[in-house]
């Protein structure tokens, strides 16, 4: 075991424990929890065996192996941010339509009371 | 006069002008008025209620278009055949509504836009020309809030897809074009704003945002069809 592996493995283990605890406490929605669980396992494996990225980079013809996991992580994070924005748009529309509906109902109720 | 017509006035802090606007409509024989109070912090709602018109109170600020849409959805639920959207800042004149209604009846158009191309500064005219070309909606006054919608337009504007929009201008027109609704434009006189500023042309920052947003909207909605909106 290389000296730096102690550091990468510790970071990965801490991350895994945090994700696992949050899932255990039901702090994350089920679908998202599963995605985070997969990511945590991936991080754990790569943290304990950082040499894996050297092998993968060699196979892909990348001369600077550390950039491979960083690129993948950036891509995953960007997709995640995009998905969050889509989710937020949907939630906002739902909320705004609910607000409109509430105002409509309130107006109707007042009209009914007046009659 | 049209059968079952509702006039929708979205209002956000328009206490200074709302009374004149409503009275002007009364004088012209329109009494079916709905003021959509977009979470005003002043007496807009109280003044409107005092004049005996319908007032809908939104729980939080939704912005001019979504406030208007709340009124449109109410009109749809209540089975109104036509709605007219009317600004609360005193720009629009009650006298011009008969023109809109007449043109609507004659042409059987789904949307009649009351436009006033004389208003606005040079920069606004440049913006209009750009968006007219980009969007291809073929409307002279893109930002006019004075519009008559019929039943078909009301049901399109009540959809979820329309809730995503920010302004009642190019986006709404693009949506209506997607649904192949017929629109006509009629030149009407308008007054200068009594007070307050345009929500779109408020500061250089908002103008820049509006320009960028609308450009993106025009490009992204090219050749969109009905099915894509419904899904």
mmCIF file of C-alpha atoms in Angstrom:
data_model
loop_
_atom_site.group_PDB
_atom_site.id
_atom_site.type_symbol
_atom_site.label_atom_id
_atom_site.label_comp_id
_atom_site.label_asym_id
_atom_site.label_seq_id
_atom_site.Cartn_x
_atom_site.Cartn_y
_atom_site.Cartn_z
ATOM 1 C CA UNK A 1 0.000 0.000 0.000
ATOM 2 C CA UNK A 2 1.379 3.354 -1.053
ATOM 3 C CA UNK A 3 1.537 6.149 1.499
ATOM 4 C CA UNK A 4 -0.952 8.387 -0.417
ATOM 5 C CA UNK A 5 -3.441 5.528 -0.505
ATOM 6 C CA UNK A 6 -4.027 5.997 3.224
ATOM 7 C CA UNK A 7 -5.282 9.489 2.486
ATOM 8 C CA UNK A 8 -7.467 8.574 -0.527
ATOM 9 C CA UNK A 9 -8.894 5.545 1.263
ATOM 10 C CA UNK A 10 -9.741 7.597 4.398
ATOM 11 C CA UNK A 11 -11.498 10.258 2.343
ATOM 12 C CA UNK A 12 -13.476 7.624 0.438
ATOM 13 C CA UNK A 13 -14.449 5.793 3.616
ATOM 14 C CA UNK A 14 -15.599 9.011 5.315
ATOM 15 C CA UNK A 15 -17.681 9.884 2.241
ATOM 16 C CA UNK A 16 -19.185 6.406 2.130
ATOM 17 C CA UNK A 17 -20.076 6.515 5.827
ATOM 18 C CA UNK A 18 -21.723 9.952 5.429
ATOM 19 C CA UNK A 19 -23.807 8.806 2.444
ATOM 20 C CA UNK A 20 -24.728 5.546 4.163
ATOM 21 C CA UNK A 21 -25.796 7.362 7.338
ATOM 22 C CA UNK A 22 -27.917 9.842 5.390
ATOM 23 C CA UNK A 23 -29.647 7.022 3.503
ATOM 24 C CA UNK A 24 -30.190 5.168 6.775
ATOM 25 C CA UNK A 25 -31.843 8.270 8.245
ATOM 26 C CA UNK A 26 -34.063 8.681 5.151
ATOM 27 C CA UNK A 27 -32.611 12.144 4.544
ATOM 28 C CA UNK A 28 -32.437 11.555 0.776
ATOM 29 C CA UNK A 29 -35.320 10.580 -1.521
ATOM 30 C CA UNK A 30 -35.227 6.930 -2.576
ATOM 31 C CA UNK A 31 -34.212 7.391 -6.249
ATOM 32 C CA UNK A 32 -31.516 9.903 -5.397
ATOM 33 C CA UNK A 33 -30.376 7.751 -2.455
ATOM 34 C CA UNK A 34 -29.671 4.857 -4.795
ATOM 35 C CA UNK A 35 -27.650 7.082 -7.157
ATOM 36 C CA UNK A 36 -25.620 8.425 -4.230
ATOM 37 C CA UNK A 37 -25.072 4.906 -2.947
ATOM 38 C CA UNK A 38 -23.610 3.840 -6.318
ATOM 39 C CA UNK A 39 -21.384 6.947 -6.357
ATOM 40 C CA UNK A 40 -20.244 6.245 -2.787
ATOM 41 C CA UNK A 41 -19.309 2.659 -3.684
ATOM 42 C CA UNK A 42 -17.436 3.890 -6.788
ATOM 43 C CA UNK A 43 -15.560 6.417 -4.674
ATOM 44 C CA UNK A 44 -14.773 3.785 -2.081
ATOM 45 C CA UNK A 45 -13.279 1.391 -4.643
ATOM 46 C CA UNK A 46 -11.290 4.147 -6.355
ATOM 47 C CA UNK A 47 -10.168 5.585 -3.012
ATOM 48 C CA UNK A 48 -8.821 2.250 -1.808
ATOM 49 C CA UNK A 49 -7.331 1.299 -5.197
ATOM 50 C CA UNK A 50 -6.334 4.567 -6.884
ATOM 51 C CA UNK A 51 -4.178 2.535 -9.269
ATOM 52 C CA UNK A 52 -7.408 1.546 -11.038
ATOM 53 C CA UNK A 53 -7.474 4.950 -12.702
ATOM 54 C CA UNK A 54 -3.959 4.322 -14.069
ATOM 55 C CA UNK A 55 -5.173 1.083 -15.649
ATOM 56 C CA UNK A 56 -8.305 2.700 -17.088
ATOM 57 C CA UNK A 57 -6.341 5.708 -18.374
ATOM 58 C CA UNK A 58 -3.797 3.389 -19.994
ATOM 59 C CA UNK A 59 -6.571 1.508 -21.749
ATOM 60 C CA UNK A 60 -8.093 4.782 -22.996
ATOM 61 C CA UNK A 61 -4.737 6.205 -24.063
ATOM 62 C CA UNK A 62 -4.789 9.061 -21.556
ATOM 63 C CA UNK A 63 -1.244 10.123 -20.647
ATOM 64 C CA UNK A 64 -2.182 11.838 -17.354
ATOM 65 C CA UNK A 65 -4.251 9.265 -15.387
ATOM 66 C CA UNK A 66 -5.473 11.472 -12.492
ATOM 67 C CA UNK A 67 -7.470 13.584 -14.949
ATOM 68 C CA UNK A 68 -9.732 10.632 -15.821
ATOM 69 C CA UNK A 69 -11.635 10.374 -12.508
ATOM 70 C CA UNK A 70 -11.748 14.176 -12.296
ATOM 71 C CA UNK A 71 -13.316 14.416 -15.776
ATOM 72 C CA UNK A 72 -15.857 11.732 -14.971
ATOM 73 C CA UNK A 73 -16.748 13.391 -11.671
ATOM 74 C CA UNK A 74 -17.161 16.799 -13.390
ATOM 75 C CA UNK A 75 -19.474 15.269 -15.959
ATOM 76 C CA UNK A 76 -21.534 13.459 -13.326
ATOM 77 C CA UNK A 77 -21.832 16.653 -11.276
ATOM 78 C CA UNK A 78 -22.932 18.666 -14.310
ATOM 79 C CA UNK A 79 -25.588 16.120 -15.220
ATOM 80 C CA UNK A 80 -26.695 16.127 -11.594
ATOM 81 C CA UNK A 81 -26.938 19.946 -11.605
ATOM 82 C CA UNK A 82 -28.978 19.808 -14.817
ATOM 83 C CA UNK A 83 -31.334 17.199 -13.358
ATOM 84 C CA UNK A 84 -31.734 19.336 -10.234
ATOM 85 C CA UNK A 85 -32.673 22.345 -12.370
ATOM 86 C CA UNK A 86 -35.247 20.302 -14.269
ATOM 87 C CA UNK A 87 -36.671 19.120 -10.970
ATOM 88 C CA UNK A 88 -36.706 22.685 -9.649
ATOM 89 C CA UNK A 89 -38.539 23.951 -12.750
ATOM 90 C CA UNK A 90 -41.197 21.278 -12.302
ATOM 91 C CA UNK A 91 -41.556 22.067 -8.618
ATOM 92 C CA UNK A 92 -41.764 25.805 -9.315
ATOM 93 C CA UNK A 93 -44.518 25.294 -11.908
ATOM 94 C CA UNK A 94 -46.415 23.072 -9.484
ATOM 95 C CA UNK A 95 -46.048 25.620 -6.694
ATOM 96 C CA UNK A 96 -47.092 28.560 -8.887
ATOM 97 C CA UNK A 97 -50.115 26.682 -10.196
ATOM 98 C CA UNK A 98 -51.062 25.768 -6.644
ATOM 99 C CA UNK A 99 -50.791 29.441 -5.656
ATOM 100 C CA UNK A 100 -53.031 30.363 -8.619
ATOM 101 C CA UNK A 101 -55.506 27.631 -7.688
ATOM 102 C CA UNK A 102 -55.557 28.791 -4.083
ATOM 103 C CA UNK A 103 -56.291 32.362 -5.165
ATOM 104 C CA UNK A 104 -59.053 31.144 -7.523
ATOM 105 C CA UNK A 105 -60.665 29.040 -4.782
ATOM 106 C CA UNK A 106 -60.485 31.883 -2.311
ATOM 107 C CA UNK A 107 -62.178 34.224 -4.790
ATOM 108 C CA UNK A 108 -64.895 31.660 -5.517
ATOM 109 C CA UNK A 109 -65.470 31.110 -1.823
ATOM 110 C CA UNK A 110 -65.828 34.837 -1.189
ATOM 111 C CA UNK A 111 -68.285 35.097 -4.094
ATOM 112 C CA UNK A 112 -70.292 32.211 -2.702
ATOM 113 C CA UNK A 113 -70.441 33.775 0.754
ATOM 114 C CA UNK A 114 -71.644 37.049 -0.761
ATOM 115 C CA UNK A 115 -74.570 35.370 -2.538
ATOM 116 C CA UNK B 1 -70.431 43.877 -26.613
ATOM 117 C CA UNK B 2 -69.272 40.302 -26.287
ATOM 118 C CA UNK B 3 -71.149 37.690 -24.365
ATOM 119 C CA UNK B 4 -69.405 36.702 -21.123
ATOM 120 C CA UNK B 5 -66.311 38.829 -21.310
ATOM 121 C CA UNK B 6 -63.934 39.125 -18.374
ATOM 122 C CA UNK B 7 -61.393 41.897 -18.128
ATOM 123 C CA UNK B 8 -58.286 40.780 -16.271
ATOM 124 C CA UNK B 9 -56.080 43.403 -14.668
ATOM 125 C CA UNK B 10 -52.883 42.053 -13.113
ATOM 126 C CA UNK B 11 -51.755 44.553 -10.504
ATOM 127 C CA UNK B 12 -48.698 44.793 -8.324
ATOM 128 C CA UNK B 13 -48.536 47.913 -6.152
ATOM 129 C CA UNK B 14 -50.737 50.014 -8.415
ATOM 130 C CA UNK B 15 -52.719 51.837 -5.710
ATOM 131 C CA UNK B 16 -52.112 55.203 -7.412
ATOM 132 C CA UNK B 17 -53.577 54.255 -10.758
ATOM 133 C CA UNK B 18 -55.952 51.320 -10.199
ATOM 134 C CA UNK B 19 -58.950 53.526 -9.322
ATOM 135 C CA UNK B 20 -58.718 55.535 -12.536
ATOM 136 C CA UNK B 21 -58.216 52.391 -14.585
ATOM 137 C CA UNK B 22 -61.318 50.711 -13.157
ATOM 138 C CA UNK B 23 -63.438 53.869 -13.374
ATOM 139 C CA UNK B 24 -62.361 54.320 -16.981
ATOM 140 C CA UNK B 25 -63.604 50.801 -17.735
ATOM 141 C CA UNK B 26 -66.895 51.461 -15.874
ATOM 142 C CA UNK B 27 -67.414 54.619 -17.925
ATOM 143 C CA UNK B 28 -67.073 52.581 -21.076
ATOM 144 C CA UNK B 29 -69.678 50.083 -19.941
ATOM 145 C CA UNK B 30 -67.467 47.231 -18.777
ATOM 146 C CA UNK B 31 -68.311 45.923 -15.347
ATOM 147 C CA UNK B 32 -67.046 42.357 -15.383
ATOM 148 C CA UNK B 33 -63.587 43.120 -14.096
ATOM 149 C CA UNK B 34 -61.131 40.927 -12.243
ATOM 150 C CA UNK B 35 -58.159 42.512 -10.547
ATOM 151 C CA UNK B 36 -55.439 39.965 -9.845
ATOM 152 C CA UNK B 37 -53.593 41.381 -6.895
ATOM 153 C CA UNK B 38 -50.045 40.084 -7.299
ATOM 154 C CA UNK B 39 -49.092 40.264 -3.619
ATOM 155 C CA UNK B 40 -49.144 44.055 -3.477
ATOM 156 C CA UNK B 41 -47.860 45.668 -0.325
ATOM 157 C CA UNK B 42 -50.039 48.763 -0.814
ATOM 158 C CA UNK B 43 -53.822 49.291 -0.929
ATOM 159 C CA UNK B 44 -54.370 48.044 -4.493
ATOM 160 C CA UNK B 45 -56.709 45.227 -3.411
ATOM 161 C CA UNK B 46 -58.679 47.410 -0.957
ATOM 162 C CA UNK B 47 -59.265 50.126 -3.545
ATOM 163 C CA UNK B 48 -60.383 47.600 -6.151
ATOM 164 C CA UNK B 49 -62.704 45.861 -3.685
ATOM 165 C CA UNK B 50 -64.137 49.218 -2.693
ATOM 166 C CA UNK B 51 -65.113 49.796 -6.304
ATOM 167 C CA UNK B 52 -67.018 46.520 -6.336
ATOM 168 C CA UNK B 53 -64.924 44.535 -8.801
ATOM 169 C CA UNK B 54 -63.700 40.987 -8.317
ATOM 170 C CA UNK B 55 -60.332 40.789 -6.614
ATOM 171 C CA UNK B 56 -58.132 37.717 -6.595
ATOM 172 C CA UNK B 57 -55.307 37.751 -4.065
ATOM 173 C CA UNK B 58 -52.211 35.754 -4.917
ATOM 174 C CA UNK B 59 -50.384 34.395 -1.861
ATOM 175 C CA UNK B 60 -46.981 35.538 -3.137
ATOM 176 C CA UNK B 61 -45.581 37.530 -6.035
ATOM 177 C CA UNK B 62 -45.910 35.483 -9.212
ATOM 178 C CA UNK B 63 -44.958 38.155 -11.737
ATOM 179 C CA UNK B 64 -47.173 39.885 -14.293
ATOM 180 C CA UNK B 65 -47.649 36.954 -16.625
ATOM 181 C CA UNK B 66 -48.416 34.280 -14.022
ATOM 182 C CA UNK B 67 -50.765 36.697 -12.287
ATOM 183 C CA UNK B 68 -52.556 37.174 -15.602
ATOM 184 C CA UNK B 69 -52.614 33.413 -16.070
ATOM 185 C CA UNK B 70 -54.317 33.006 -12.684
ATOM 186 C CA UNK B 71 -57.082 35.242 -14.044
ATOM 187 C CA UNK B 72 -57.196 33.311 -17.313
ATOM 188 C CA UNK B 73 -57.523 30.036 -15.426
ATOM 189 C CA UNK B 74 -60.372 31.511 -13.374
ATOM 190 C CA UNK B 75 -62.046 32.595 -16.603
ATOM 191 C CA UNK B 76 -61.678 29.097 -17.988
ATOM 192 C CA UNK B 77 -63.142 27.502 -14.876
ATOM 193 C CA UNK B 78 -66.059 29.927 -14.868
ATOM 194 C CA UNK B 79 -66.733 29.317 -18.558
ATOM 195 C CA UNK B 80 -66.030 32.805 -19.896
ATOM 196 C CA UNK B 81 -65.950 32.992 -23.680
ATOM 197 C CA UNK B 82 -63.494 35.865 -23.912
ATOM 198 C CA UNK B 83 -60.978 37.664 -21.778
ATOM 199 C CA UNK B 84 -59.201 40.945 -22.215
ATOM 200 C CA UNK B 85 -55.924 41.559 -20.421
ATOM 201 C CA UNK B 86 -55.555 45.156 -19.378
ATOM 202 C CA UNK B 87 -52.651 46.927 -17.675
ATOM 203 C CA UNK B 88 -53.157 48.467 -14.234
ATOM 204 C CA UNK B 89 -50.776 51.367 -14.772
ATOM 205 C CA UNK B 90 -53.195 53.502 -16.757
ATOM 206 C CA UNK B 91 -51.556 52.979 -20.151
ATOM 207 C CA UNK B 92 -54.556 51.318 -21.740
ATOM 208 C CA UNK B 93 -57.814 53.079 -22.475
ATOM 209 C CA UNK B 94 -61.264 51.610 -21.968
ATOM 210 C CA UNK B 95 -62.420 53.390 -25.132
ATOM 211 C CA UNK B 96 -60.216 51.165 -27.262
ATOM 212 C CA UNK B 97 -61.721 47.860 -26.123
ATOM 213 C CA UNK B 98 -64.702 48.159 -28.489
ATOM 214 C CA UNK B 99 -62.231 48.277 -31.373
ATOM 215 C CA UNK B 100 -60.597 45.054 -30.215
ATOM 216 C CA UNK B 101 -63.954 43.340 -29.785
ATOM 217 C CA UNK B 102 -65.166 44.543 -33.191
ATOM 218 C CA UNK B 103 -62.049 43.258 -34.961
ATOM 219 C CA UNK B 104 -62.291 39.994 -33.005
ATOM 220 C CA UNK B 105 -65.878 39.510 -34.153
ATOM 221 C CA UNK B 106 -65.158 40.415 -37.758
ATOM 222 C CA UNK B 107 -62.038 38.331 -38.228
ATOM 223 C CA UNK B 108 -62.936 35.460 -35.884
ATOM 224 C CA UNK B 109 -59.362 35.653 -34.636
ATOM 225 C CA UNK B 110 -58.355 33.820 -31.464
ATOM 226 C CA UNK B 111 -56.185 36.687 -30.260
ATOM 227 C CA UNK B 112 -56.564 40.385 -30.924
ATOM 228 C CA UNK B 113 -53.600 42.491 -29.877
ATOM 229 C CA UNK B 114 -54.061 46.172 -29.216
ATOM 230 C CA UNK B 115 -50.773 47.637 -30.318
ATOM 231 C CA UNK B 116 -49.321 51.077 -30.072
ATOM 232 C CA UNK B 117 -46.128 51.261 -32.049
ATOM 233 C CA UNK B 118 -45.724 54.973 -31.429
ATOM 234 C CA UNK B 119 -44.860 54.405 -27.794
ATOM 235 C CA UNK B 120 -41.446 53.392 -26.608
ATOM 236 C CA UNK B 121 -37.969 54.613 -27.118
ATOM 237 C CA UNK B 122 -35.612 53.862 -29.972
ATOM 238 C CA UNK B 123 -34.023 51.008 -28.003
ATOM 239 C CA UNK B 124 -37.413 49.395 -27.486
ATOM 240 C CA UNK B 125 -38.129 49.601 -31.213
ATOM 241 C CA UNK B 126 -34.779 47.992 -31.970
ATOM 242 C CA UNK B 127 -35.610 45.196 -29.506
ATOM 243 C CA UNK B 128 -39.043 44.695 -31.112
ATOM 244 C CA UNK B 129 -37.538 44.492 -34.593
ATOM 245 C CA UNK B 130 -34.950 41.935 -33.487
ATOM 246 C CA UNK B 131 -37.495 39.709 -31.778
ATOM 247 C CA UNK B 132 -40.013 40.070 -34.576
ATOM 248 C CA UNK B 133 -37.420 38.745 -37.008
ATOM 249 C CA UNK B 134 -36.093 36.067 -34.655
ATOM 250 C CA UNK B 135 -39.431 34.714 -33.489
ATOM 251 C CA UNK B 136 -41.270 35.104 -36.778
ATOM 252 C CA UNK B 137 -44.546 35.771 -34.941
ATOM 253 C CA UNK B 138 -45.232 38.781 -37.144
ATOM 254 C CA UNK B 139 -46.612 41.071 -34.443
ATOM 255 C CA UNK B 140 -45.697 44.758 -34.419
ATOM 256 C CA UNK B 141 -46.089 45.505 -30.711
ATOM 257 C CA UNK B 142 -44.656 42.430 -29.015
ATOM 258 C CA UNK B 143 -44.895 43.622 -25.446
ATOM 259 C CA UNK B 144 -48.441 44.980 -25.514
ATOM 260 C CA UNK B 145 -50.449 43.734 -22.548
ATOM 261 C CA UNK B 146 -53.730 44.764 -24.151
ATOM 262 C CA UNK B 147 -55.035 41.567 -25.669
ATOM 263 C CA UNK B 148 -58.364 39.893 -26.348
ATOM 264 C CA UNK B 149 -58.335 36.115 -26.140
ATOM 265 C CA UNK B 150 -61.173 33.794 -27.118
ATOM 266 C CA UNK B 151 -62.074 30.406 -25.661
ATOM 267 C CA UNK B 152 -59.461 28.493 -27.700
ATOM 268 C CA UNK B 153 -56.689 30.856 -26.644
ATOM 269 C CA UNK B 154 -57.876 30.745 -23.011
ATOM 270 C CA UNK B 155 -57.537 26.974 -22.873
ATOM 271 C CA UNK B 156 -54.027 27.087 -24.378
ATOM 272 C CA UNK B 157 -52.951 29.820 -21.962
ATOM 273 C CA UNK B 158 -54.259 27.875 -18.976
ATOM 274 C CA UNK B 159 -51.907 24.955 -19.604
ATOM 275 C CA UNK B 160 -48.859 24.057 -17.554
ATOM 276 C CA UNK B 161 -46.602 24.892 -20.494
ATOM 277 C CA UNK B 162 -47.717 28.503 -20.264
ATOM 278 C CA UNK B 163 -46.888 28.657 -16.540
ATOM 279 C CA UNK B 164 -43.207 28.274 -17.400
ATOM 280 C CA UNK B 165 -43.173 31.583 -19.261
ATOM 281 C CA UNK B 166 -41.910 34.785 -17.695
ATOM 282 C CA UNK B 167 -43.571 37.519 -19.715
ATOM 283 C CA UNK B 168 -46.839 37.907 -21.589
ATOM 284 C CA UNK B 169 -45.130 38.711 -24.887
ATOM 285 C CA UNK B 170 -43.020 36.704 -27.285
ATOM 286 C CA UNK B 171 -43.226 33.499 -25.270
ATOM 287 C CA UNK B 172 -47.012 33.602 -25.149
ATOM 288 C CA UNK B 173 -47.195 34.465 -28.851
ATOM 289 C CA UNK B 174 -44.845 31.591 -29.711
ATOM 290 C CA UNK B 175 -46.991 29.227 -27.650
ATOM 291 C CA UNK B 176 -50.125 30.405 -29.432
ATOM 292 C CA UNK B 177 -48.382 30.005 -32.795
ATOM 293 C CA UNK B 178 -47.466 26.435 -31.866
ATOM 294 C CA UNK B 179 -51.165 25.771 -31.358
ATOM 295 C CA UNK B 180 -51.904 27.431 -34.697
ATOM 296 C CA UNK B 181 -54.195 30.089 -33.265
ATOM 297 C CA UNK B 182 -55.164 33.003 -35.454
ATOM 298 C CA UNK B 183 -54.052 36.442 -34.322
ATOM 299 C CA UNK B 184 -54.681 39.948 -35.551
ATOM 300 C CA UNK B 185 -53.295 43.237 -34.440
ATOM 301 C CA UNK B 186 -55.138 46.508 -34.217
ATOM 302 C CA UNK B 187 -53.504 49.891 -33.791
ATOM 303 C CA UNK B 188 -54.927 51.680 -30.733
ATOM 304 C CA UNK B 189 -53.967 54.832 -28.885
ATOM 305 C CA UNK B 190 -52.352 54.413 -25.469
ATOM 306 C CA UNK B 191 -51.535 56.840 -22.727
ATOM 307 C CA UNK B 192 -48.165 57.387 -21.177
ATOM 308 C CA UNK B 193 -47.751 55.469 -17.948
ATOM 309 C CA UNK B 194 -49.298 57.471 -15.108
ATOM 310 C CA UNK B 195 -46.703 56.293 -12.680
ATOM 311 C CA UNK B 196 -44.319 53.461 -12.139
ATOM 312 C CA UNK B 197 -42.081 51.944 -14.716
ATOM 313 C CA UNK B 198 -42.393 49.049 -17.113
ATOM 314 C CA UNK B 199 -41.540 45.802 -15.391
ATOM 315 C CA UNK B 200 -39.516 44.737 -18.411
ATOM 316 C CA UNK B 201 -37.793 48.006 -19.238
ATOM 317 C CA UNK B 202 -36.998 48.813 -15.624
ATOM 318 C CA UNK B 203 -33.216 49.038 -15.618
ATOM 319 C CA UNK B 204 -30.323 48.139 -17.908
ATOM 320 C CA UNK B 205 -29.896 44.897 -15.986
ATOM 321 C CA UNK B 206 -33.501 43.785 -16.500
ATOM 322 C CA UNK B 207 -33.401 44.846 -20.153
ATOM 323 C CA UNK B 208 -30.233 42.768 -20.722
ATOM 324 C CA UNK B 209 -31.866 39.794 -19.000
ATOM 325 C CA UNK B 210 -35.068 40.240 -20.965
ATOM 326 C CA UNK B 211 -33.173 40.471 -24.270
ATOM 327 C CA UNK B 212 -31.070 37.383 -23.583
ATOM 328 C CA UNK B 213 -34.051 35.402 -22.267
ATOM 329 C CA UNK B 214 -36.252 36.257 -25.230
ATOM 330 C CA UNK B 215 -33.500 35.548 -27.765
ATOM 331 C CA UNK B 216 -33.014 32.120 -26.239
ATOM 332 C CA UNK B 217 -36.769 31.540 -26.231
ATOM 333 C CA UNK B 218 -37.077 32.475 -29.922
ATOM 334 C CA UNK B 219 -34.239 30.157 -30.959
ATOM 335 C CA UNK B 220 -35.293 27.226 -28.787
ATOM 336 C CA UNK B 221 -38.924 27.249 -29.906
ATOM 337 C CA UNK B 222 -38.237 27.051 -33.642
ATOM 338 C CA UNK B 223 -40.448 24.499 -35.397
ATOM 339 C CA UNK B 224 -41.975 23.222 -32.194
ATOM 340 C CA UNK B 225 -45.243 21.355 -32.565
ATOM 341 C CA UNK B 226 -48.332 20.925 -30.446
ATOM 342 C CA UNK B 227 -47.471 17.440 -29.231
ATOM 343 C CA UNK B 228 -44.160 18.613 -27.784
ATOM 344 C CA UNK B 229 -45.904 21.214 -25.664
ATOM 345 C CA UNK B 230 -48.538 18.871 -24.295
ATOM 346 C CA UNK B 231 -45.989 16.246 -23.255
#
